[in-house]
PDB file of C-alpha atoms in Angstrom:
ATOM      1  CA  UNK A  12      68.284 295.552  32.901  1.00 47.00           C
ATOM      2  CA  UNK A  13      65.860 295.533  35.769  1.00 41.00           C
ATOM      3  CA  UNK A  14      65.172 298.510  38.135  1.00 40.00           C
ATOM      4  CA  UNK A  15      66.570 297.770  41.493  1.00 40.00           C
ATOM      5  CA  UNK A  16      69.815 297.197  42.926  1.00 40.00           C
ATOM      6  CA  UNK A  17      72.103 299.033  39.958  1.00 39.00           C
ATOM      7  CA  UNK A  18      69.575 302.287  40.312  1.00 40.00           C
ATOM      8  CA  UNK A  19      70.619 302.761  43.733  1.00 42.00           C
ATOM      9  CA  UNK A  20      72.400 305.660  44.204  1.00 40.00           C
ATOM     10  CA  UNK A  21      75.858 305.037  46.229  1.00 40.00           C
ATOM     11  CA  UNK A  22      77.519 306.887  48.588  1.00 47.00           C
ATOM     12  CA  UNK A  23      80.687 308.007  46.759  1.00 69.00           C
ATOM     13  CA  UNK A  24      83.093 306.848  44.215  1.00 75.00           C
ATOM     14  CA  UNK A  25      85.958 304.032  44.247  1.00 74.00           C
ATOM     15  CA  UNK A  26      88.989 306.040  43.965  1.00 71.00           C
ATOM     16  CA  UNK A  27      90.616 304.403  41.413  1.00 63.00           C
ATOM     17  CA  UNK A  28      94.109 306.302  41.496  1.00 72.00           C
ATOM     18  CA  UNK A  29      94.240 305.373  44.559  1.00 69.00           C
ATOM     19  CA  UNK A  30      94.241 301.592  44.216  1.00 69.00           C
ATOM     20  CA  UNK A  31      96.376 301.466  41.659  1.00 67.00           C
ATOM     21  CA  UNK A  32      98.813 303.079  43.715  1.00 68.00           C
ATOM     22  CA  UNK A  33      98.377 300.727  46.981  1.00 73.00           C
ATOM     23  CA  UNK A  34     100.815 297.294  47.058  1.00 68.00           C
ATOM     24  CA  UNK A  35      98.215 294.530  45.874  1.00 67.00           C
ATOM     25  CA  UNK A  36      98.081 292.418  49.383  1.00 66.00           C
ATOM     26  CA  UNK A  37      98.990 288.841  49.570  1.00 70.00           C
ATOM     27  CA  UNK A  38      95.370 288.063  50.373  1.00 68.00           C
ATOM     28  CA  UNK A  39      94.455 289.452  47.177  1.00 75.00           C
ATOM     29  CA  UNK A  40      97.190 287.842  44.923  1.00 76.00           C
ATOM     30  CA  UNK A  41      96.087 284.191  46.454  1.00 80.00           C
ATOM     31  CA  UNK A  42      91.780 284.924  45.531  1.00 86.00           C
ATOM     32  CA  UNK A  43      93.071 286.299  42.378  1.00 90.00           C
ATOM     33  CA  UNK A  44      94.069 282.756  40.890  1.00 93.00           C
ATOM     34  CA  UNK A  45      90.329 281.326  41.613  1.00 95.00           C
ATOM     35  CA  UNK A  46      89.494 283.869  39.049  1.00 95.00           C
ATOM     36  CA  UNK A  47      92.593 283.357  36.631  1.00 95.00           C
ATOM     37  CA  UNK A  48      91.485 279.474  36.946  1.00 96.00           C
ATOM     38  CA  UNK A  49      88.340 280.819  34.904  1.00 96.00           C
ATOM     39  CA  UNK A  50      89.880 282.918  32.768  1.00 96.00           C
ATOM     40  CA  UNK A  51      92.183 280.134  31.531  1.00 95.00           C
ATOM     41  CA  UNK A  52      89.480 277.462  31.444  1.00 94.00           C
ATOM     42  CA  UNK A  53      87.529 279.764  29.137  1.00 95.00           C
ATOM     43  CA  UNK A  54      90.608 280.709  26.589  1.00 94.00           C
ATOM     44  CA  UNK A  55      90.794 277.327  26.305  1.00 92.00           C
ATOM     45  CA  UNK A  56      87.136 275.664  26.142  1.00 92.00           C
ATOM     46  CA  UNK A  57      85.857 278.733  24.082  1.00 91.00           C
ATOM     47  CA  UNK A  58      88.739 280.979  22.108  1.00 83.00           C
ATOM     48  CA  UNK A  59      88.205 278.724  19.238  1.00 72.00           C
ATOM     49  CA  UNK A  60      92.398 279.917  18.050  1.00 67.00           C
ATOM     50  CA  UNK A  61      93.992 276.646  16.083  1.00 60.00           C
ATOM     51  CA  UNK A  62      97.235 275.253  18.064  1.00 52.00           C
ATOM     52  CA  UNK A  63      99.958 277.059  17.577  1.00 52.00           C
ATOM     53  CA  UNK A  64      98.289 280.356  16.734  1.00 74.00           C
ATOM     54  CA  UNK A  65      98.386 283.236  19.294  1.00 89.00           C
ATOM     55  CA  UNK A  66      95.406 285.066  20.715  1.00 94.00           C
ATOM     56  CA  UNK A  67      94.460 288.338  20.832  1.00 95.00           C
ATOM     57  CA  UNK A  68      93.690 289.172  23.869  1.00 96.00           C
ATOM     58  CA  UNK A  69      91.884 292.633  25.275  1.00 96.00           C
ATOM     59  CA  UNK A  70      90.734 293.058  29.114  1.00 96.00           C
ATOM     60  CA  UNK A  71      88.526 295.814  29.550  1.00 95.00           C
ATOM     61  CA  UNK A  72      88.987 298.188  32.965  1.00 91.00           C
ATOM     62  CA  UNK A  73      91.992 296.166  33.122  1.00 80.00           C
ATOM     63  CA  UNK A  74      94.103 298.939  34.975  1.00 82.00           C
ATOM     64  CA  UNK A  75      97.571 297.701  35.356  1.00 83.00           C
ATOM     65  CA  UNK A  76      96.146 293.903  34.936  1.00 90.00           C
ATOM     66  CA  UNK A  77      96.581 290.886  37.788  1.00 88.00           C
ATOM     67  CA  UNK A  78      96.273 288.831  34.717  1.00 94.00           C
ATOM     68  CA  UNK A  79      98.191 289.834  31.961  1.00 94.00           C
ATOM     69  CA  UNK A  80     101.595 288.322  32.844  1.00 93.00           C
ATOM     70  CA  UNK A  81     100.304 284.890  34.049  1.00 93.00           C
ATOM     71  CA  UNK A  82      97.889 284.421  30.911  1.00 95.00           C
ATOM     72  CA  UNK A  83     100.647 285.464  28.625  1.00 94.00           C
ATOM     73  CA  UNK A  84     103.171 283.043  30.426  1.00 93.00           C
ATOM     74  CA  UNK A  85     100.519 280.027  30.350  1.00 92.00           C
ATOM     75  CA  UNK A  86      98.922 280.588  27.011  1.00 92.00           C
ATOM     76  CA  UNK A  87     100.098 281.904  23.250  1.00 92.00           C
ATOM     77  CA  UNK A  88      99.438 285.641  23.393  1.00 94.00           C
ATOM     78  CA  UNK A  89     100.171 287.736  19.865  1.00 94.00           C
ATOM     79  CA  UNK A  90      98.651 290.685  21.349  1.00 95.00           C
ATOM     80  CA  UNK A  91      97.150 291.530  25.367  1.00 95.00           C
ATOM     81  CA  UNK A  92      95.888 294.784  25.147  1.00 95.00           C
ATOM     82  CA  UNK A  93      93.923 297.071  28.303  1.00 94.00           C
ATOM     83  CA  UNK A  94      91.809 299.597  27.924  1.00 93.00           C
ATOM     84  CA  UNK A  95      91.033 301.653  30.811  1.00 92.00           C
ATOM     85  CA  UNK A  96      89.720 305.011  31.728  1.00 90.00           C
ATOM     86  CA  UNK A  97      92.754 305.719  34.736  1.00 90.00           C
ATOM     87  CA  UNK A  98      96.021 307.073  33.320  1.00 91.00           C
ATOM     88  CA  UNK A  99      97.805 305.836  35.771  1.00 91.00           C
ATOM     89  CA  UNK A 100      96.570 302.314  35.049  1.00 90.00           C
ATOM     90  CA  UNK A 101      97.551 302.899  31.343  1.00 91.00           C
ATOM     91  CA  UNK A 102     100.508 304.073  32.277  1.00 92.00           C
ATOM     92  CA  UNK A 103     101.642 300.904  34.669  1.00 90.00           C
ATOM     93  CA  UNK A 104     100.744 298.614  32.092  1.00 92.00           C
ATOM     94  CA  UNK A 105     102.464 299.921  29.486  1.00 92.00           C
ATOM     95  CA  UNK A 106     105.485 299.456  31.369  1.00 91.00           C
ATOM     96  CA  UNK A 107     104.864 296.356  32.074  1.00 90.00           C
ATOM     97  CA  UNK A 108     106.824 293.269  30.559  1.00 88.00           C
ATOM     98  CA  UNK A 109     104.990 290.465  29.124  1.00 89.00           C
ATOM     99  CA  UNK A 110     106.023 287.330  26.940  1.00 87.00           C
ATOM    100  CA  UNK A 111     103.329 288.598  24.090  1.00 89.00           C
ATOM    101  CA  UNK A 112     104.551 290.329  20.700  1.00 89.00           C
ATOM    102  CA  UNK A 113     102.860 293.214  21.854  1.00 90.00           C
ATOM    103  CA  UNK A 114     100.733 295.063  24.132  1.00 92.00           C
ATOM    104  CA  UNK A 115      99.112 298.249  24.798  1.00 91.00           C
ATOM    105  CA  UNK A 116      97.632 300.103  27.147  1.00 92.00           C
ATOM    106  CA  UNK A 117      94.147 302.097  25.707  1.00 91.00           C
ATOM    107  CA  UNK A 118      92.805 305.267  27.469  1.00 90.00           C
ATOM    108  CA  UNK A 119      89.058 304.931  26.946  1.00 88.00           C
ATOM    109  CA  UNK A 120      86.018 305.794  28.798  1.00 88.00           C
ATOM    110  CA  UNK A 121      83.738 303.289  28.005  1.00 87.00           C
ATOM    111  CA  UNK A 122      80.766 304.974  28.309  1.00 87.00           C
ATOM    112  CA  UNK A 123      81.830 308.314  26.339  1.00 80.00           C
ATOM    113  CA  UNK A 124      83.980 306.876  23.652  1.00 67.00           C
ATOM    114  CA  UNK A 125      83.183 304.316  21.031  1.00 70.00           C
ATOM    115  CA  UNK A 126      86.085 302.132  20.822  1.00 70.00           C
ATOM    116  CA  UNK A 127      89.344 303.065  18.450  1.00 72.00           C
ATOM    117  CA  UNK A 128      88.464 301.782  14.526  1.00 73.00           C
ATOM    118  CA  UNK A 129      91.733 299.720  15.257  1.00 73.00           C
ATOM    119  CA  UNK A 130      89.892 298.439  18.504  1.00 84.00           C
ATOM    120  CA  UNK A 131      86.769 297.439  16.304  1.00 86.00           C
ATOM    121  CA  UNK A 132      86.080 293.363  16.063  1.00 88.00           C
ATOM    122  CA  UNK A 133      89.630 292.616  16.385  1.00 90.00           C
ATOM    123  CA  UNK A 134      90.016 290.520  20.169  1.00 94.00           C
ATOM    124  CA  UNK A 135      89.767 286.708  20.156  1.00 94.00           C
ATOM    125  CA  UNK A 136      89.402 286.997  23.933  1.00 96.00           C
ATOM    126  CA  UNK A 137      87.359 290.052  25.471  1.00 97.00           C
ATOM    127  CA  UNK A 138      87.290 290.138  29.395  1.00 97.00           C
ATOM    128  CA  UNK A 139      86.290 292.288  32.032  1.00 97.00           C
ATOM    129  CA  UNK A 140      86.673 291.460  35.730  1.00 95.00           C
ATOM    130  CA  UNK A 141      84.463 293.754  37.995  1.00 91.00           C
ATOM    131  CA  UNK A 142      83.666 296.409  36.250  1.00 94.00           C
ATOM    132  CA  UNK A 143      80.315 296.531  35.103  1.00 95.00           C
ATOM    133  CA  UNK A 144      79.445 296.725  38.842  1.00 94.00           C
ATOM    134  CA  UNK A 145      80.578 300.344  39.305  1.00 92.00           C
ATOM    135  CA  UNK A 146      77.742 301.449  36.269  1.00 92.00           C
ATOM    136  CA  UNK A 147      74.415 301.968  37.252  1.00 90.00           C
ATOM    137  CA  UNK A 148      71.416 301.605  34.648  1.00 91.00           C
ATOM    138  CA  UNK A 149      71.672 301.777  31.065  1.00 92.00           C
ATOM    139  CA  UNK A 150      75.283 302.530  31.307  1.00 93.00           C
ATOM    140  CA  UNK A 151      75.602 298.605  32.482  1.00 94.00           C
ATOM    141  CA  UNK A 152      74.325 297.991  28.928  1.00 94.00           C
ATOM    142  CA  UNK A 153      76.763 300.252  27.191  1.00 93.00           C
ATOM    143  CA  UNK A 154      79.485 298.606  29.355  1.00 94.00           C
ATOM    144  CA  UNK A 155      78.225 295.038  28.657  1.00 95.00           C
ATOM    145  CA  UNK A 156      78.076 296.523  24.450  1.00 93.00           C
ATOM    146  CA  UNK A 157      81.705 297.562  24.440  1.00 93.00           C
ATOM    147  CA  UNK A 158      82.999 294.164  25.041  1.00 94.00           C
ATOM    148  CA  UNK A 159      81.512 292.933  21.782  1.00 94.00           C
ATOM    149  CA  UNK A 160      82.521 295.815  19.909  1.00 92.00           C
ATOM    150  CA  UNK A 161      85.838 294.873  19.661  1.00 93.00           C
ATOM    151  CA  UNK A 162      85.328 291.101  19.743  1.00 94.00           C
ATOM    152  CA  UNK A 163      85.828 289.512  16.483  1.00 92.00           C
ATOM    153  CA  UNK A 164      83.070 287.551  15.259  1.00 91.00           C
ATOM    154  CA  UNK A 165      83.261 284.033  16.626  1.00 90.00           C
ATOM    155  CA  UNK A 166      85.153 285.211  19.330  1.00 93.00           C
ATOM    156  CA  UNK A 167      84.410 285.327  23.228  1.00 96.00           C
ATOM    157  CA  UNK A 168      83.656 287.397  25.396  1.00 97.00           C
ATOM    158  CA  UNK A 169      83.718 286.800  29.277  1.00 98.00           C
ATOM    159  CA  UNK A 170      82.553 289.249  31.778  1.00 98.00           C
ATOM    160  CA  UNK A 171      83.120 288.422  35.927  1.00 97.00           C
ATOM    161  CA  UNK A 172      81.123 290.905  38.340  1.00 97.00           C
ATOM    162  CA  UNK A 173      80.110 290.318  41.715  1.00 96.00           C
ATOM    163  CA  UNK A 174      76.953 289.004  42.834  1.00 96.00           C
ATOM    164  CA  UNK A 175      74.783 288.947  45.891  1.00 96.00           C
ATOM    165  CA  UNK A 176      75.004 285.409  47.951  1.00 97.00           C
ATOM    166  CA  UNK A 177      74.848 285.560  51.100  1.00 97.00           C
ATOM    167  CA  UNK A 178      78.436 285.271  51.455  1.00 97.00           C
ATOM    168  CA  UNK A 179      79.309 288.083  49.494  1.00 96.00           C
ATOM    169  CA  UNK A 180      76.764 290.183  51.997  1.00 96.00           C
ATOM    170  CA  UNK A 181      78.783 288.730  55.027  1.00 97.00           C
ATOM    171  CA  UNK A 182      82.213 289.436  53.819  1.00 95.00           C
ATOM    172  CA  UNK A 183      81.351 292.681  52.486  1.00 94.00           C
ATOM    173  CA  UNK A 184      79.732 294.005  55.572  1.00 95.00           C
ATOM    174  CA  UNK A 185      82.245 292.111  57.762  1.00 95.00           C
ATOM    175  CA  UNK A 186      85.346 294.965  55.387  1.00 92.00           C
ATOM    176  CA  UNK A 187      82.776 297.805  55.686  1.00 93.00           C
ATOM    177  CA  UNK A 188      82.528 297.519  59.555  1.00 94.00           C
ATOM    178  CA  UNK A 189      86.564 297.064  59.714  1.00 93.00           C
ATOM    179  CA  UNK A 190      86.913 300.393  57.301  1.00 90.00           C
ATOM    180  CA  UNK A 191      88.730 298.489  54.372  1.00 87.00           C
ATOM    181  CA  UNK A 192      85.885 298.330  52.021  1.00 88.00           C
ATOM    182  CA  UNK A 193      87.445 300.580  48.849  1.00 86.00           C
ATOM    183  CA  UNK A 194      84.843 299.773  46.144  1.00 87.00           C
ATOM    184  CA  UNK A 195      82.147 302.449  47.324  1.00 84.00           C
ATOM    185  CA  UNK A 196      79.948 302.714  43.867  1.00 86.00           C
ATOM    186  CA  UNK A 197      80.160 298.183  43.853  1.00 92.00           C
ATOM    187  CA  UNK A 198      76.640 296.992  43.595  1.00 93.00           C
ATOM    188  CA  UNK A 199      76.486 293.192  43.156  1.00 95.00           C
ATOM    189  CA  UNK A 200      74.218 292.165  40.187  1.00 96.00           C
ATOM    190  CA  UNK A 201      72.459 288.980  40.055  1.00 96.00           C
ATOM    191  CA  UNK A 202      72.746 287.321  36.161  1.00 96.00           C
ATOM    192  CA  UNK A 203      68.871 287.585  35.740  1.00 95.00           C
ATOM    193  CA  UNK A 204      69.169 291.294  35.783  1.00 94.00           C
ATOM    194  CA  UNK A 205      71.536 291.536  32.670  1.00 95.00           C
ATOM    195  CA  UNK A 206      70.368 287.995  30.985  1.00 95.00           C
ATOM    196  CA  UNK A 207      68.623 289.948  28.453  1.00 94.00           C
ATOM    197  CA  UNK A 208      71.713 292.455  27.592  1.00 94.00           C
ATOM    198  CA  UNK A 209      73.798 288.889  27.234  1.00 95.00           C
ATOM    199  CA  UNK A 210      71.754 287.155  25.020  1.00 92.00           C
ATOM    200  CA  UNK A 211      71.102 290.436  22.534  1.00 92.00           C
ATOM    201  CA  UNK A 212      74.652 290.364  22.267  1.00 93.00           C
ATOM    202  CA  UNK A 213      75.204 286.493  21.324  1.00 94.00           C
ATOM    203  CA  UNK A 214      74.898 283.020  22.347  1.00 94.00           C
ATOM    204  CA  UNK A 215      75.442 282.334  26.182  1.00 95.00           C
ATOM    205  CA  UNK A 216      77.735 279.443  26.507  1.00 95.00           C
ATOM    206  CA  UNK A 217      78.059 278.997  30.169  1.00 96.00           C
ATOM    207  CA  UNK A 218      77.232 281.213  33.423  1.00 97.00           C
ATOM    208  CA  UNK A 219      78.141 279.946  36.650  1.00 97.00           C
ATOM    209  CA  UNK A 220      78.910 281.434  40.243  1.00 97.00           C
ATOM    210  CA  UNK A 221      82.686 281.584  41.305  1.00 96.00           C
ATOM    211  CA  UNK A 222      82.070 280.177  45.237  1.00 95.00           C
ATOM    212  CA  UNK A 223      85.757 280.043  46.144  1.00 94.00           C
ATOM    213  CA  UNK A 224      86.052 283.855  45.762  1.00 94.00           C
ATOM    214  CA  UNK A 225      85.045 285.357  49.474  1.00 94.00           C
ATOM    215  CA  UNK A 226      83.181 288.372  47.607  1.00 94.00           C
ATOM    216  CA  UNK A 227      81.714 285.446  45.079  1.00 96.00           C
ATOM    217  CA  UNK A 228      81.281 286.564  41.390  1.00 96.00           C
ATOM    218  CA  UNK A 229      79.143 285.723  38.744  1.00 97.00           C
ATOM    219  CA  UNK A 230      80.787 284.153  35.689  1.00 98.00           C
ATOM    220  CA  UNK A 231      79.109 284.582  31.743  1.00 98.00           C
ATOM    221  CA  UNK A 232      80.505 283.476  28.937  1.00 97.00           C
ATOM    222  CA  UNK A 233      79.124 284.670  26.021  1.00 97.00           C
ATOM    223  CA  UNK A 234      79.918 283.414  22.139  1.00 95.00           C
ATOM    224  CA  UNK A 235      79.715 286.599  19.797  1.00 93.00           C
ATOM    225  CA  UNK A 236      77.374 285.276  17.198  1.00 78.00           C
ATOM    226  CA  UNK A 237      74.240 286.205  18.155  1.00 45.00           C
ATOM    227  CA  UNK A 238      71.449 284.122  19.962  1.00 43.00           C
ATOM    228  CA  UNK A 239      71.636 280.323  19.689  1.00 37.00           C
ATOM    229  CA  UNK A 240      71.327 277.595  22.582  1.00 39.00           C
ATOM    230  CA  UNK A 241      72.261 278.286  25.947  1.00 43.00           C
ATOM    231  CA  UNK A 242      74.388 275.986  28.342  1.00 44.00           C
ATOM    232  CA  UNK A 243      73.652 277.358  31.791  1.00 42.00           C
ATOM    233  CA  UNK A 244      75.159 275.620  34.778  1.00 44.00           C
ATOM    234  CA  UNK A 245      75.836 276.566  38.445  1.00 41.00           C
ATOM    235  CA  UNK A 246      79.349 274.385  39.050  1.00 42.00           C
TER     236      UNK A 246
END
């Protein structure tokens, strides 16, 4: 990854605890389901599961998950498992209730812990949604790494994080100045700066920008196989 934006150093840290303890706003809940619209696009273009066969599902940094319940209510889920860092995350999610056979919640630090041997290439489905924003340097490598750890071979992995048009810079500015900006160690990242951590990893089938998000995000979808063609679109 490139020197630059990810080096800078940031003025304190998100307080995680915190935000999992706040009421997720309505405003939040409706931008949400541009994302979800993604998520569910990609199970189904790239997940590669034969009808009738549930996924596998794990969302890394998922906390207690905007997604779990809706993907597990649209799709076939065997398993939707989170791994996260924040107890209290892990501990909201496992009390959550979810039309899957199972699902766990996983207290990991990403960047100290290799994954569980029971974690290891077992996910049809690996996805993160802003996270690898709030790692700086090589740690946005390990980050990126993890997902692919426990992706099965053949499987996908898709990985969301924000990135810096010039509507993102309005809207973020535009929460900073009102005092609601929470994410204090967020810096965007623009897909050239990780391209090379993707494609190490395995074949990029799609990157695109999310537009109807107000703090847009960058969208890569990444086939864990190892380098092959690319299909690279802005839609």
């Amino acid at each position: 990854m490139r020197k630059g934006a990810a080096d800078k150093k940031h003025a304190g840290r998100t307080d995680w605890t915190a935000y999992y303890k706040k009421k997720k706003s309505r405003f939040s809940a409706y931008t949400q389901q541009f994302t979800l619209e993604k998520i569910i696009g990609a199970i189904d273009r790239y997940s590669g599961k034969e009808a009738g066969k549930g996924l596998k599902i794990l969302e890394l940094g998922g906390g207690r998950s905007c997604f779990a319940e809706q993907i597990c209510r649209m799709r076939n889920v065997d398993v939707y498992d989170i791994a996260d860092s924040n107890s209290l995350a892990v501990r909201l999610f496992n009390q959550m209730k979810m039309n899957s056979r199972s699902h766990s919640g996983i207290k990991l630090d990403l960047l100290k812990q290799e994954a569980d041997r029971q974690m290891l290439h077992k996910y049809d489905f690996v996805f993160s949604v802003g996270l690898i924003e709030h790692f700086q340097g090589k740690d946005v490598e390990t980050v990126i790494s993890r997902h692919f750890d426990c992706c099965r071979p053949q499987g996908t992995v898709m990985i969301t994080f924000p990135t810096p048009t010039k509507k993102y810079r309005i809207v973020r500015k535009c929460m900073e100045i009102l005092g609601v900006w929470r994410f204090h160690d967020e810096t965007p990242i623009r897909y050239e700066e990780a391209e090379d951590i993707f494609e190490m990893q395995g074949t990029v089938m799609n990157c695109f920008i999310n537009r109807k998000l107000p703090l847009t995000q960058m969208v890569v979808i990444v086939k864990n196989n190892g380098k092959g063609e690319q299909d690279v679109s802005q839609d």
